[in-house]
Amino acid sequence: MSEKFDIGLGHNDYTLRKQGDSDFVSFWSDQAKNLHWFSTWHKTLDWRPPFAKWFVGGTINASYNALDVHQSAKSDKPAIFWEGENGDSKTYTYGDLFIEVQKFSNVLKSLGVTKGDRVTIYLPMVPELPIAMLACARIGAIHTVIFSGFSSASIKDRIEDSKSKIVITADGGYRRGKIVKLKEVIDDAIEGFDFVEHVVVLERTKNKISILPKDKLWKDLMKTISDSCDAEKLDSDHPLYILYTSGTTGKPKGVLHGTGGYLTHLYSTFKWAFDIKDSDVFFCTADIGWVTGHSYVVYAPLLHGATQVMYEGAPDFPDVSRMWNILEKYSASIFYTTPTALRMFMKFGDDVPNSFDLSSLRLLGSVGEPINPEVWKWYYKTIGKQKCPIIDTWWQTETGGMMISPLPGLETIPLKPGSATLPIPGVDISVVDEFGSDVPPNTKGYLIIKNPWPGMLLTLWEDDEKYKNVYWSKYPSCYYPGDYAMKDTDGYLWLLGRADDILKVAGHRIGTAELESCIVSDCDVAESAVCGIPDEIKGEAIIVFTVLKDGVTTDKNILEKNLTTKIRIDIGPIATPKQIYFVSKLPKTRSGKIMRRLLKSIASGEKIGDTSTLDDPSAVDEIQKIITKN
Ligand code: PRX
């Protein structure tokens, strides 16, 4: 029996859950009325599995709902308290953001951007990043933000796939006191791309950059431009953004999100999960380059006219107290972070947070990976002083917003450390076996979602077939997220990690296929297999097994260094492996499939079962010997 925490801080409104469960279509229709629509919808849901259109006939604009709607009551209210890594800080009110966004919308128009065009944004965590996103949304352009830790090869693929007309970047960004030369990375990535017409460059670090013919400085473009730009009235399913994410194939998938449904999902979940109030100061540590930043740094808080803190840099720079320092400085009341960050903070010891006044906190959130009960309890006791509920939110890039979470803004339920509790109202979730039958309570199975929800992806960018195959083919008419889960006897859901070949390293999603295709493109490598093993801080760490081509005699240490560098250059530092092993063969089935799960068990030091189905069981002996030697 797992421990329960009756925190009792929530509301007691169970009517929404009842309505959501009995008729999710009319339920979401009611929720959508919280937003501003230029014209209302005539049909709430047009469901032609697996394609959903929400709020058909309705017209809306994300930027209008984030900014214009607050101008009469909140133009002087801080929207963003921005904290630079180097100690710079700046406050943007709702009025300031409104002006900057309208100006940048006009800049985009002056550069020839029109409705439906794609704009790639590769910026550090600076206010100009949400400004650029909201400007795209305002004129109906589709933004595609790329995490500023990705390398030029990864960016190249993404820009080529989206055929972005404009790229927005900065001279550099700060990371652990060093300057990351973002502009150089972009110059490399777009070489030969004639379809990229302009590169807009923001000066953040003032490091020297080369100015190329396509380049235009942000500050020059903004100097004399008009600060008035009406928001476009867009169809509810007009694409708001593409966000690339790792899948089980070599190339990242372009997850495409719409507008009306997505905003409805965000508005509702932000209100329910964080019980948001006008006086709150919300601090989400996610980088905007990932979906949490899109949904719960940019859109959801602004839809609510909330005040938030946005931090530019590393959580442990200049020292390990930085996060608590920021929380205290801005009197943050809601903190939303990842289990990886929490495990790191926990390792630094309780004295660090204990020397700050964190009494302003009232809610604590977690996202991105399973939170282990030990860390949950530490978060609850040491950071929340046993008065803040832990809001463990399960969702994905594809779901757009939270799908399983405690909802203190709606109802009070006991919390259990390690469980994300119940699905949000209107969402029907089961845990099933291979054949789609519900598994008994407390049994591990596959998570499935049985009805459409408003935040769901529209499709994969220009690849409807892949969208159908990846998410909707395993179980008829059900969405398959690729996660293992378990339901206990109270109906609480426990998320148990990925069931496919996707790793979660420090909360970042990395496909083993993406890594393997990078490694085998090295001229010394014949074959490679990648797996994840448990890691005390990052949740999972990357382990690489490599078979070299015949005749390669280079020293293994040099090869290891070269491969690590290659991965860091081709994908980015987040994909740096913990260990690279050189072996003479990989364990395969007789049909030639690499047994990654077996590699994972060996590398994690777990017991391995029957190896008789292997084509050559001696592969396992060799790997075991090599791992023991290390
Ligand atoms: O495996 C689940 C894990 O993160 C995956 C989605 O990753 P991504 O698209 O990068 O989005 C992360 C931020 C929403 C899921 O399939 N995951 C996310 N949240 C949780 C989680 N695993 C367990 N508990 C969570 N709260």
XYZ file of C-alpha atoms and ligand atoms in Angstrom:
656
model
C 0.000 0.000 0.000
C 1.550 3.326 -1.028
C 1.580 6.376 1.237
C -1.151 8.983 0.808
C -0.881 12.708 1.494
C -4.158 14.479 2.235
C -3.184 18.049 1.576
C -6.641 19.521 1.402
C -5.657 22.698 -0.405
C -7.823 22.073 -3.431
C -11.328 23.074 -4.351
C -14.163 20.615 -4.149
C -15.839 20.974 -7.485
C -16.449 17.509 -8.857
C -19.103 18.655 -11.346
C -16.594 19.340 -14.126
C -15.130 15.856 -13.822
C -18.605 14.365 -14.028
C -19.477 16.469 -17.071
C -16.134 15.694 -18.741
C -16.561 11.990 -18.216
C -20.158 11.851 -19.416
C -19.898 14.117 -22.483
C -16.399 15.309 -23.298
C -17.531 17.210 -26.397
C -19.945 19.566 -24.648
C -17.503 19.751 -21.741
C -14.691 21.108 -23.939
C -17.134 23.375 -25.711
C -17.884 25.019 -22.344
C -14.181 25.335 -21.538
C -13.428 27.002 -24.891
C -15.789 29.821 -23.943
C -13.122 31.075 -21.507
C -11.145 32.349 -24.500
C -11.781 35.245 -26.846
C -13.152 34.103 -30.217
C -13.671 36.478 -33.127
C -16.457 34.211 -34.298
C -17.862 31.212 -32.496
C -17.746 27.619 -33.749
C -20.688 25.797 -35.264
C -19.368 22.312 -34.483
C -17.283 21.476 -31.401
C -15.576 18.382 -32.776
C -15.228 16.944 -36.236
C -13.634 13.547 -35.527
C -12.505 11.552 -38.528
C -10.132 9.178 -36.766
C -7.338 9.836 -36.319
C -7.809 13.450 -37.417
C -9.661 15.811 -35.087
C -10.848 19.322 -35.846
C -11.861 21.242 -32.749
C -14.226 24.210 -32.762
C -14.987 24.098 -36.464
C -15.980 27.464 -37.893
C -14.555 29.379 -34.920
C -11.894 32.031 -35.513
C -9.307 32.937 -32.909
C -5.757 34.264 -32.422
C -3.263 33.058 -29.799
C -1.455 36.387 -29.566
C -4.758 38.230 -29.115
C -5.696 35.910 -26.249
C -2.263 36.294 -24.656
C -2.035 40.077 -24.922
C -4.919 42.149 -26.288
C -7.456 40.722 -23.848
C -5.423 41.982 -20.871
C -4.786 45.525 -22.040
C -7.679 47.252 -20.317
C -7.191 45.652 -16.884
C -3.573 44.515 -16.747
C -1.396 46.608 -19.046
C 0.811 47.610 -16.073
C 0.932 44.132 -14.556
C 4.286 42.340 -14.934
C 3.995 39.524 -17.441
C 7.638 38.462 -17.318
C 10.304 39.006 -14.686
C 13.304 38.081 -16.758
C 16.511 37.032 -15.009
C 19.651 36.803 -17.137
C 22.308 34.266 -16.272
C 24.885 37.025 -15.836
C 22.698 38.925 -13.359
C 20.933 41.173 -15.888
C 17.231 41.510 -15.203
C 14.284 43.152 -16.875
C 10.530 43.347 -16.331
C 8.035 43.262 -19.180
C 4.497 44.325 -18.354
C 1.542 43.139 -20.415
C 1.586 46.614 -21.993
C 5.302 46.343 -22.909
C 4.863 42.887 -24.418
C 1.859 44.088 -26.422
C 3.929 46.843 -28.040
C 6.997 44.679 -28.706
C 4.923 41.892 -30.227
C 3.037 44.253 -32.527
C 6.308 45.837 -33.640
C 7.910 42.486 -34.358
C 4.770 41.345 -36.195
C 5.244 44.315 -38.485
C 8.927 43.428 -38.877
C 7.967 39.930 -40.004
C 5.450 41.364 -42.459
C 8.065 43.784 -43.796
C 10.319 40.784 -44.447
C 7.596 39.196 -46.540
C 6.240 36.703 -43.991
C 2.584 35.861 -44.583
C -0.015 33.532 -43.065
C 1.122 29.901 -43.119
C 4.834 30.689 -43.691
C 7.266 28.933 -41.366
C 9.678 30.898 -39.185
C 12.515 29.107 -37.371
C 13.482 30.570 -34.021
C 16.839 29.629 -32.482
C 17.244 31.938 -29.506
C 18.416 31.639 -25.915
C 15.925 32.109 -23.060
C 15.460 35.842 -23.554
C 12.161 37.790 -23.713
C 12.603 38.230 -27.454
C 11.906 34.489 -27.809
C 8.262 34.667 -26.636
C 7.968 38.018 -28.428
C 8.987 36.390 -31.726
C 6.619 33.443 -31.151
C 3.671 35.693 -30.340
C 4.445 37.875 -33.367
C 4.310 34.796 -35.622
C 1.038 33.753 -33.998
C -0.348 37.255 -34.467
C 0.056 37.197 -38.250
C -0.694 33.487 -38.688
C 2.894 32.418 -39.422
C 3.893 29.003 -38.026
C 6.783 29.185 -35.582
C 9.236 26.370 -35.239
C 11.445 26.899 -32.223
C 14.653 24.891 -31.973
C 16.262 24.344 -28.575
C 19.403 26.493 -28.436
C 21.457 23.470 -27.309
C 21.016 21.705 -30.661
C 23.916 21.624 -33.084
C 23.969 22.823 -36.685
C 23.375 19.363 -38.193
C 20.185 18.897 -36.154
C 19.056 22.390 -37.042
C 19.770 21.823 -40.728
C 17.357 18.869 -40.840
C 14.648 20.832 -39.072
C 14.949 23.978 -41.205
C 15.026 21.923 -44.360
C 11.954 19.945 -43.329
C 9.923 23.029 -42.404
C 11.251 25.138 -45.319
C 11.419 28.196 -43.121
C 11.532 31.495 -44.941
C 13.034 33.371 -42.009
C 15.407 32.310 -39.231
C 15.640 34.297 -36.007
C 18.735 33.899 -33.868
C 21.130 35.787 -31.575
C 24.823 36.613 -31.693
C 25.168 34.320 -28.692
C 23.620 33.029 -25.508
C 25.039 32.585 -21.998
C 25.480 29.090 -20.606
C 27.463 28.547 -17.407
C 29.233 31.850 -17.933
C 30.389 30.998 -21.434
C 29.026 32.355 -24.685
C 27.335 29.846 -26.991
C 27.843 31.152 -30.526
C 24.360 30.671 -31.902
C 24.816 32.776 -35.026
C 27.782 30.664 -36.156
C 25.694 27.538 -35.738
C 22.931 29.025 -37.895
C 25.369 30.203 -40.585
C 26.548 26.628 -40.863
C 23.072 25.125 -40.779
C 21.540 27.220 -43.554
C 24.427 27.101 -45.996
C 22.981 26.390 -49.426
C 19.344 26.892 -48.329
C 18.052 29.362 -50.905
C 14.566 29.204 -49.441
C 15.790 30.975 -46.277
C 15.383 34.613 -47.254
C 16.508 36.461 -44.128
C 18.249 35.838 -40.818
C 17.218 38.196 -38.010
C 19.972 38.572 -35.428
C 19.375 39.702 -31.874
C 22.372 41.114 -30.017
C 22.469 39.464 -26.624
C 26.131 38.908 -25.824
C 27.755 41.404 -28.221
C 30.393 38.871 -29.264
C 31.843 39.378 -32.722
C 29.848 37.785 -35.527
C 30.166 37.827 -39.276
C 27.353 39.690 -41.000
C 26.264 37.871 -44.145
C 24.042 39.179 -46.979
C 20.846 37.641 -45.543
C 21.424 39.043 -42.043
C 19.373 41.825 -40.487
C 19.830 43.096 -36.940
C 16.781 42.865 -34.663
C 17.458 46.336 -33.222
C 17.624 47.974 -36.693
C 14.409 46.332 -37.811
C 12.565 47.420 -34.648
C 13.805 51.030 -34.698
C 11.249 52.765 -36.881
C 8.545 50.159 -37.317
C 4.913 50.842 -36.351
C 3.742 49.491 -32.995
C 0.263 48.695 -34.170
C -0.643 45.429 -35.834
C -4.071 43.841 -35.642
C -4.228 40.128 -34.891
C -5.304 37.929 -37.824
C -8.612 36.143 -37.413
C -7.512 32.548 -37.884
C -9.474 29.328 -38.205
C -9.440 27.302 -35.014
C -7.305 24.590 -36.609
C -4.825 27.019 -38.153
C -1.346 25.675 -37.318
C 0.295 27.576 -34.478
C 3.618 25.763 -34.462
C 5.784 22.839 -35.448
C 7.951 21.394 -32.709
C 10.402 18.689 -33.672
C 10.758 15.781 -31.299
C 12.595 12.474 -31.318
C 10.848 9.378 -32.489
C 11.779 5.784 -33.130
C 13.195 6.512 -36.587
C 16.369 8.398 -37.441
C 14.700 11.693 -38.311
C 12.894 13.858 -35.748
C 9.151 14.267 -36.233
C 7.528 17.655 -36.774
C 4.653 17.712 -34.289
C 2.067 20.173 -35.592
C -0.235 21.963 -33.153
C -3.304 24.006 -33.985
C -4.740 27.073 -32.281
C -8.262 26.929 -30.779
C -8.120 23.421 -29.335
C -4.556 23.824 -28.085
C -5.319 27.111 -26.308
C -8.468 25.672 -24.729
C -6.465 22.745 -23.358
C -3.758 25.037 -21.973
C -6.133 27.560 -20.445
C -8.041 24.800 -18.654
C -5.130 22.706 -17.409
C -3.157 25.718 -16.155
C -6.178 26.800 -14.150
C -6.957 23.352 -12.779
C -3.419 22.120 -12.045
C -1.994 25.335 -10.652
C -5.179 26.935 -9.335
C -3.780 30.147 -10.790
C -4.653 33.426 -9.068
C -4.006 37.015 -10.069
C -1.484 37.432 -7.250
C 0.598 34.374 -8.176
C 4.188 34.477 -9.412
C 4.738 31.393 -11.522
C 8.207 29.996 -12.254
C 8.654 27.199 -14.746
C 12.274 26.216 -15.340
C 11.685 24.636 -18.764
C 13.501 25.957 -21.784
C 11.097 27.315 -24.383
C 12.861 25.073 -26.911
C 10.849 22.151 -25.482
C 7.102 21.690 -25.309
C 6.808 22.557 -21.609
C 8.238 25.969 -22.434
C 5.865 26.457 -25.361
C 2.792 25.467 -23.377
C 3.496 26.526 -19.801
C 6.018 29.361 -20.171
C 4.657 31.111 -23.238
C 1.005 30.377 -23.861
C -0.774 29.188 -20.694
C 0.471 31.861 -18.233
C -0.145 34.655 -20.734
C -3.663 33.421 -21.525
C -4.378 33.877 -17.824
C -2.666 37.268 -17.528
C -0.355 35.693 -14.950
C 3.025 36.984 -13.785
C 5.959 34.683 -14.323
C 9.699 34.439 -13.892
C 11.798 33.499 -16.905
C 15.409 32.483 -16.310
C 18.045 32.487 -19.015
C 20.770 30.150 -17.834
C 21.966 27.042 -16.065
C 20.241 26.114 -12.778
C 23.567 25.775 -10.936
C 25.286 28.935 -12.137
C 27.116 30.829 -10.693
C 26.483 28.404 -7.828
C 24.119 25.686 -6.706
C 21.776 28.092 -4.921
C 20.685 29.940 -8.072
C 17.160 28.523 -8.275
C 16.315 29.219 -4.626
C 17.837 32.656 -4.999
C 15.497 33.408 -7.900
C 12.479 31.953 -6.090
C 13.194 34.160 -3.071
C 14.008 37.270 -5.138
C 10.673 37.205 -6.980
C 8.596 35.641 -4.175
C 7.472 32.914 -6.538
C 4.353 31.062 -5.443
C 4.326 28.201 -7.975
C 7.441 26.293 -9.055
C 7.337 23.830 -11.976
C 10.462 21.804 -12.735
C 11.796 18.355 -13.662
C 12.754 15.314 -11.572
C 16.292 15.576 -13.006
C 16.663 19.105 -11.649
C 15.217 17.990 -8.301
C 17.621 15.046 -8.039
C 20.480 17.452 -8.661
C 19.228 19.956 -6.064
C 18.739 17.122 -3.583
C 22.344 16.042 -4.061
C 23.591 19.528 -3.169
C 22.090 19.092 0.319
C 19.254 20.658 2.307
C 21.369 23.526 3.666
C 21.282 25.198 0.270
C 17.496 25.695 -0.018
C 17.162 26.006 3.760
C 19.166 29.210 3.725
C 16.518 30.945 1.575
C 13.064 32.207 2.394
C 10.795 30.023 0.290
C 7.648 30.793 2.251
C 5.942 32.361 -0.789
C 5.604 28.914 -2.402
C 2.155 27.320 -2.391
C 2.298 24.742 -5.215
C 5.084 22.598 -6.651
C 4.996 20.932 -10.049
C 6.971 18.190 -11.773
C 7.117 17.159 -15.429
C 9.035 15.231 -18.044
C 9.969 11.971 -16.315
C 8.703 9.697 -13.597
C 9.389 11.292 -10.207
C 10.677 8.715 -7.764
C 8.869 8.693 -4.388
C 12.090 9.596 -2.548
C 12.514 12.767 -4.611
C 8.788 13.549 -4.355
C 9.038 13.449 -0.555
C 12.176 15.587 -0.528
C 10.445 18.171 -2.731
C 7.406 18.081 -0.465
C 9.306 18.376 2.813
C 12.413 20.412 2.058
C 11.093 22.804 -0.573
C 7.365 22.857 0.161
C 7.709 22.599 3.964
C 4.843 20.103 3.918
C 2.282 22.684 2.866
C 2.547 22.608 -0.942
C 0.899 19.881 -3.023
C 3.183 18.220 -5.573
C 1.564 18.446 -8.988
C 3.089 15.598 -10.997
C 1.943 16.220 -14.561
C 2.163 13.559 -17.275
C 1.950 14.653 -20.876
C 3.947 14.826 -24.122
C 4.952 17.111 -26.975
C 2.134 15.473 -28.928
C -0.586 15.925 -26.304
C 0.081 19.682 -26.185
C -0.851 19.965 -22.524
C -1.222 18.009 -19.289
C -3.215 14.772 -19.515
C -2.731 13.187 -16.091
C -2.273 15.388 -13.042
C -3.595 16.322 -9.628
C -5.895 19.341 -10.092
C -6.092 21.402 -6.892
C -7.799 24.192 -8.846
C -10.732 21.860 -9.226
C -10.874 19.121 -6.646
C -9.127 17.739 -3.602
C -7.743 14.228 -3.777
C -5.043 12.588 -1.667
C -1.635 12.549 -3.361
C 0.599 9.496 -3.594
C 4.336 10.069 -4.068
C 5.293 8.815 -7.518
C 1.800 8.787 -9.031
C 0.528 11.480 -11.403
C -2.925 10.542 -10.014
C -5.922 10.785 -12.394
C -6.539 11.828 -16.002
C -7.822 15.373 -16.457
C -11.615 15.599 -16.928
C -12.787 14.735 -20.429
C -9.849 12.406 -21.086
C -10.383 8.647 -21.057
C -7.224 6.667 -20.296
C -6.681 2.927 -19.868
C -3.795 0.598 -19.218
C -3.920 -2.384 -21.560
C -2.016 -5.468 -22.653
C -0.619 -6.258 -26.120
C -4.129 -7.068 -27.355
C -5.847 -3.961 -26.008
C -7.593 -5.573 -23.010
C -7.473 -3.735 -19.688
C -4.844 -5.226 -17.402
C -5.825 -5.932 -13.762
C -4.989 -3.262 -11.123
C -1.317 -2.966 -10.147
C -0.203 -4.643 -13.379
C 2.188 -3.034 -15.825
C 0.715 -2.392 -19.279
C 0.584 0.169 -22.067
C -1.049 3.539 -21.578
C -3.678 4.417 -24.174
C -5.943 7.426 -24.677
C -9.397 6.491 -25.875
C -10.898 9.746 -27.097
C -9.638 12.909 -28.815
C -8.714 15.916 -26.673
C -8.370 19.570 -27.694
C -4.591 19.942 -27.288
C -3.759 16.920 -29.448
C -1.401 17.325 -32.365
C -3.082 17.975 -35.714
C -0.690 15.624 -37.483
C 3.037 15.328 -38.202
C 4.273 18.067 -40.517
C 3.599 16.917 -44.073
C 3.392 13.283 -43.012
C -0.160 12.127 -42.256
C 0.809 8.503 -42.870
C 3.508 8.548 -40.232
C 1.087 10.245 -37.834
C -1.364 7.390 -38.339
C 1.279 4.700 -38.035
C 3.163 6.011 -35.033
C 0.249 6.913 -32.782
C -2.925 5.230 -34.005
C -2.010 1.855 -35.468
C -1.118 -0.211 -32.389
C -4.642 -0.070 -30.934
C -7.702 0.652 -33.160
C -9.063 4.195 -32.675
C -6.849 4.758 -29.628
C -3.857 7.031 -29.250
C -0.722 5.184 -28.185
C 1.781 7.474 -26.422
C 4.528 4.840 -26.084
C 4.569 4.746 -22.258
C 4.272 1.922 -19.769
C 1.882 2.526 -16.892
C 0.006 0.865 -14.080
C -3.340 1.651 -12.466
C -3.728 0.929 -8.761
C -6.923 -0.122 -6.977
C -7.889 3.543 -6.412
C -7.609 4.173 -10.176
C -4.401 6.219 -9.730
C -1.978 6.074 -12.648
C 1.709 5.330 -12.195
C 3.860 6.146 -15.212
C 6.617 3.627 -15.681
C 8.785 4.994 -18.502
C 8.957 4.565 -22.250
C 7.899 1.315 -23.891
C 9.686 2.131 -27.163
C 13.200 2.984 -28.289
C 13.119 6.517 -26.952
C 15.369 7.577 -24.093
C 14.663 10.243 -21.525
C 17.993 11.772 -20.585
C 17.682 14.590 -18.055
C 14.066 14.852 -19.226
C 15.121 15.313 -22.865
C 13.694 12.949 -25.386
C 16.335 11.256 -27.533
C 15.644 8.512 -30.067
C 18.068 5.587 -30.100
C 17.660 5.441 -33.905
C 18.732 9.079 -34.225
C 21.877 8.371 -32.215
C 22.640 5.143 -34.052
C 22.348 6.756 -37.463
C 24.740 9.488 -36.319
C 27.267 6.908 -35.031
C 27.198 4.643 -38.086
C 27.808 7.631 -40.336
C 31.339 7.675 -38.869
C 33.724 6.128 -41.391
C 35.244 3.721 -38.811
C 31.939 2.281 -37.607
C 30.183 -0.738 -39.083
C 27.266 -1.102 -36.653
C 25.946 0.434 -33.504
C 23.264 -0.049 -30.861
C 22.258 2.459 -28.211
C 20.407 1.891 -24.969
C 19.683 3.723 -21.737
C 20.630 2.656 -18.237
C 19.332 4.103 -14.953
C 21.231 7.195 -13.818
C 21.040 8.665 -10.340
C 20.625 12.263 -11.542
C 19.576 12.215 -15.192
C 17.067 9.379 -14.896
C 18.668 7.642 -17.842
C 22.185 7.709 -19.275
C 23.209 6.807 -22.825
C 25.292 3.694 -23.459
C 26.660 2.999 -26.945
C 27.800 -0.360 -28.329
C 29.864 -0.109 -31.484
C 31.229 -2.626 -33.968
C 34.160 -1.207 -35.926
C 34.805 -1.853 -39.603
C 37.379 -4.538 -40.411
C 40.911 -3.181 -40.430
C 40.301 -0.208 -38.136
C 43.239 -0.189 -35.762
C 42.955 3.284 -34.251
C 43.410 3.474 -30.486
C 40.054 2.934 -28.717
C 40.462 6.021 -26.518
C 40.889 8.185 -29.589
C 37.924 6.535 -31.288
C 35.800 7.082 -28.200
C 36.745 10.749 -28.103
C 36.033 11.167 -31.831
C 32.637 9.525 -31.580
C 31.663 11.582 -28.557
C 32.645 14.753 -30.398
C 30.711 13.641 -33.455
C 27.553 13.054 -31.406
C 27.917 16.426 -29.701
C 28.372 18.151 -33.061
C 25.696 16.268 -35.000
C 23.006 16.173 -32.328
C 24.072 18.348 -29.404
C 25.662 18.070 -25.949
C 22.451 16.637 -24.430
C 23.125 13.410 -26.347
C 26.653 12.884 -24.954
C 27.031 9.170 -24.095
C 28.089 8.051 -20.639
C 30.042 5.138 -22.088
C 31.002 3.797 -25.501
C 31.872 0.089 -25.717
C 33.647 -1.467 -28.701
C 32.510 -5.030 -29.380
C 33.033 -7.507 -32.204
C 29.326 -8.253 -32.681
C 25.924 -7.157 -31.409
C 23.346 -9.571 -29.970
C 20.716 -10.154 -32.654
C 17.725 -12.373 -33.193
C 17.890 -14.911 -36.015
C 15.976 -12.452 -38.176
C 18.730 -9.879 -37.619
C 16.993 -7.560 -35.121
C 19.337 -6.012 -32.557
C 18.250 -6.943 -29.021
C 18.484 -3.506 -27.392
C 16.538 -4.619 -24.337
C 19.094 -7.334 -23.709
C 21.905 -4.779 -24.039
C 20.107 -2.563 -21.563
C 19.815 -5.403 -19.054
C 23.478 -6.316 -19.394
C 24.638 -2.704 -19.136
C 22.400 -2.107 -16.098
C 23.789 -5.186 -14.369
C 20.389 -6.882 -14.387
C 19.806 -10.596 -14.714
C 19.389 -11.641 -18.308
C 17.000 -14.362 -19.287
C 17.095 -17.006 -21.942
C 19.490 -16.159 -24.780
C 18.744 -19.239 -26.863
C 16.760 -17.236 -29.438
C 19.887 -15.253 -30.284
C 21.628 -15.833 -33.551
C 24.974 -15.999 -31.767
C 24.794 -16.172 -27.924
C 28.569 -15.630 -27.672
C 27.868 -11.914 -28.381
C 26.398 -11.707 -24.879
C 29.444 -13.304 -23.200
C 31.781 -10.845 -24.882
C 29.687 -7.825 -23.863
C 29.375 -9.053 -20.284
C 33.147 -9.457 -20.055
C 33.805 -5.982 -21.465
C 31.341 -4.353 -19.089
C 32.728 -6.178 -16.042
C 36.247 -5.091 -17.012
C 35.174 -1.444 -17.111
O 7.605 9.095 -21.106
C 6.796 10.197 -20.778
C 7.651 11.250 -20.133
O 8.022 12.144 -21.162
C 7.477 11.710 -22.417
C 7.155 12.892 -23.270
O 8.316 13.602 -23.538
P 8.246 15.002 -24.229
O 7.427 14.913 -25.458
O 9.636 15.487 -24.348
O 7.457 15.931 -23.235
C 7.973 16.174 -21.962
C 7.203 17.267 -21.267
C 5.760 17.141 -21.248
C 6.291 10.888 -22.027
O 5.914 10.006 -23.064
N 6.913 12.008 -19.098
C 6.436 13.260 -19.184
N 5.891 13.637 -18.019
C 5.984 12.584 -17.181
C 6.633 11.547 -17.869
N 6.862 10.338 -17.302
C 6.436 10.155 -16.038
N 5.830 11.116 -15.306
C 5.572 12.338 -15.823
N 4.994 13.269 -15.082
